[in-house]
Amino acid sequence: MTVITFHGGVGEIGGNKFIVEDGDTRILMDFGMSFSHEGKFFAEFVNARGSNYLNDMFALGILPKIKGLYRRDYARHMGFDGREDTAFDAVLLTHAHVDHCAYIPYLREDIPIYCSEESNLIMRNFDETSTSQYITMKEKFRVKHNEKSGKYTRASGEETEIPRRIEVRRPRDKFSIGSIDVEMLPVDHSIPGVCALLLHTSSGTLANTGDLRFNGRRKMDTDGFVDRCAESDLDLLLCEGTRVDVERSLTEADVETRVSRVLDATRELAVCTYPVRDLDRLLSIYNAAVASNRHLVISLNQANLLDLFDRSEHTKGMYPSPTDKNVRIYLPRGSWSLIDKDPGDFPDMLPGDYGRLWQRRFLDYSNAIDYRHVRDNQRDLVFFCSDFTLQDLIDVRPNPGSSYVRSSTEPFNEEMNLSSARIMNWLVHFGLLKEGGKLEHFHISGHGDGPQIKGVIDGTRPKKLVPIHTEHPEYHQKWHKKTEVVKNGDSVAL
Ligand SMILES: [Zn+2]
C-alpha cells in the first residue's frame, strides 16, 4: 500500500510538504513554508529562536515532528535525537519558490534532493547572496578545541561546511527511488525550472501538479504533463487550485506588449519592478526595453542569478547574460558609500565597501554603473527598482516625464512589511505617480485560472482527486466526483 501524508499545502496556498510511503521507500515532495501559518505567530521582530529552532517550530505546529528528517546538528542540540539513521530516501522538489522549498535548509544533509538545474541555480543564488543554506549546510553548535590555548570555542566558517546531495535531473527524466519510479515533468510557472511529479508506486500511479499555468512562455510543457498523465492511468491527482475562483488570464506576451506601450510613451526614465527570480518576466521587460532602444538596469542580485544561468551548460542562452550589450548592472551605495567619493581620500578601499565577495566581483564589469549614469541617461534606460530599494530614487532623481511600471504579484505583496501607502508616497514624491493616480500594473500569475485547472483535471483523468495549494477546494469537488478534501496531518492511501 502507498500512503500520502499531508503536512501543509492543503486548505491553504503554499506550505507544501507531502510524504509518500511505499513499503520501505519514503519520499518527501517539497518542504515549503506556509506564510499563513508562520504569520499567525511570527512577524518582523518575533521569530523562532535559532538555538531552539526545531522545538519552537514543533510547539507551534509549523513543522512536523518526525525523527530522522531534520539536520543532525539541530536535532542533537535540541534533544531530538540526531544520531538515528534517516528514514527518508529523497526529497523531490517541484520548484524553488519559498512556499515549496524554504525549509530545505533544516533537512538532514544526507537526504538527496532531486530537482531541475534551474531550481539548483536559484537555491545556489539564495546561498551566495544571503545567509541561507540550501546547497551547503554549515554545521552549527560544534565545539572546537584550540591546542595552543587549550580553550574550547565555537567552530565556524569553512570547517563547518557540509555540501548537500543535490541530484539535478533533466526535464522528463525517469529514475527510481526504492520501489517508486519517478518522472519529473516540466510545467509552465512564474519561476524557471518547475517540474510536476508523476510517481509510479507499487500500488498505483499518482501525480502532483506542483504550481502550474498555461499562459506563460511554456504552455507546451504544461500540455505535455497533462498528456503524460492521461496515458498513465492515473489513480490519484494532487491538483493545485490557487486561482480556481478566477475566470480568465492575460498571457506573458500581453505583459510584454503592455510594458512596451508604456516605454514607448515615456520621455524620460522608465522605472519598473518585477519578481527577481521570475526570469521569464525579466525577459519580457528586457524585450520591451530593447524594442524601445533602452538598456535594462538590473540589480546585483539579479546579475548574480543571470551569471549562474549563463555559466551552466544546461541553461546557457536561456536568458540574457549579465554582460549582454543591452544590460547594465546597478552598483548601489556601499557601507561607506565610497562609489562617489574621491578615491584619493580612500585608496584601494572601494571593494571593501561591499561586504560580500559576490558583490565585489561586479565592480570590475565594464557594464557596471551607479546612480550618476542613471541620472544622466534617463531616456536610454529601464531602471529596476524593487520595493526594498526605493531609496535609490533619491540618488537617481527621475526627471518629469518619467514613468513607473509594476509587474509583480498583486499590486502589493502581503509578505512585505512596507505598506502599499508607503510605496505610493515614494512614487508620488518622485513624480512617478500623480496623487491619487492609478498604477500601471501588468502582471500574470504563476497559476492557472478556473477553466484551465478544470482542463487539467479533465485532461489527466484521475480516478481520485485531492485539492492542494488552494483555499477553495469546493471547485475541485464540483469538477470531479471523487474528490477527497484533506487537512493537515491527514493521509490518503492508494
Ligand atoms: Zn510557485
mmCIF file of C-alpha atoms and ligand atoms in Angstrom, residues 94-100 189-191 194 210-212 446-447 469, ligand 1:
data_model
loop_
_atom_site.group_PDB
_atom_site.id
_atom_site.type_symbol
_atom_site.label_atom_id
_atom_site.label_comp_id
_atom_site.label_asym_id
_atom_site.label_seq_id
_atom_site.Cartn_x
_atom_site.Cartn_y
_atom_site.Cartn_z
ATOM 1 C CA THR A 94 8.947 20.808 -7.735
ATOM 2 C CA HIS A 95 10.459 24.308 -7.758
ATOM 3 C CA ALA A 96 12.413 26.926 -5.841
ATOM 4 C CA HIS A 97 9.606 29.186 -4.632
ATOM 5 C CA VAL A 98 9.838 29.557 -0.856
ATOM 6 C CA ASP A 99 6.355 28.137 -0.261
ATOM 7 C CA HIS A 100 7.754 24.878 -1.688
ATOM 8 C CA HIS A 189 5.009 28.668 -13.872
ATOM 9 C CA SER A 190 6.388 32.010 -12.698
ATOM 10 C CA ILE A 191 9.937 30.825 -11.975
ATOM 11 C CA VAL A 194 9.323 23.909 -12.430
ATOM 12 C CA GLY A 210 3.189 21.466 -8.234
ATOM 13 C CA ASP A 211 2.293 25.002 -9.345
ATOM 14 C CA LEU A 212 1.314 25.417 -12.967
ATOM 15 C CA GLY A 446 2.002 31.699 -11.983
ATOM 16 C CA HIS A 447 -1.233 29.766 -11.575
ATOM 17 C CA HIS A 469 -2.430 24.740 -2.665
HETATM 18 ZN ZN ZN B 1 5.289 28.554 -7.075
#
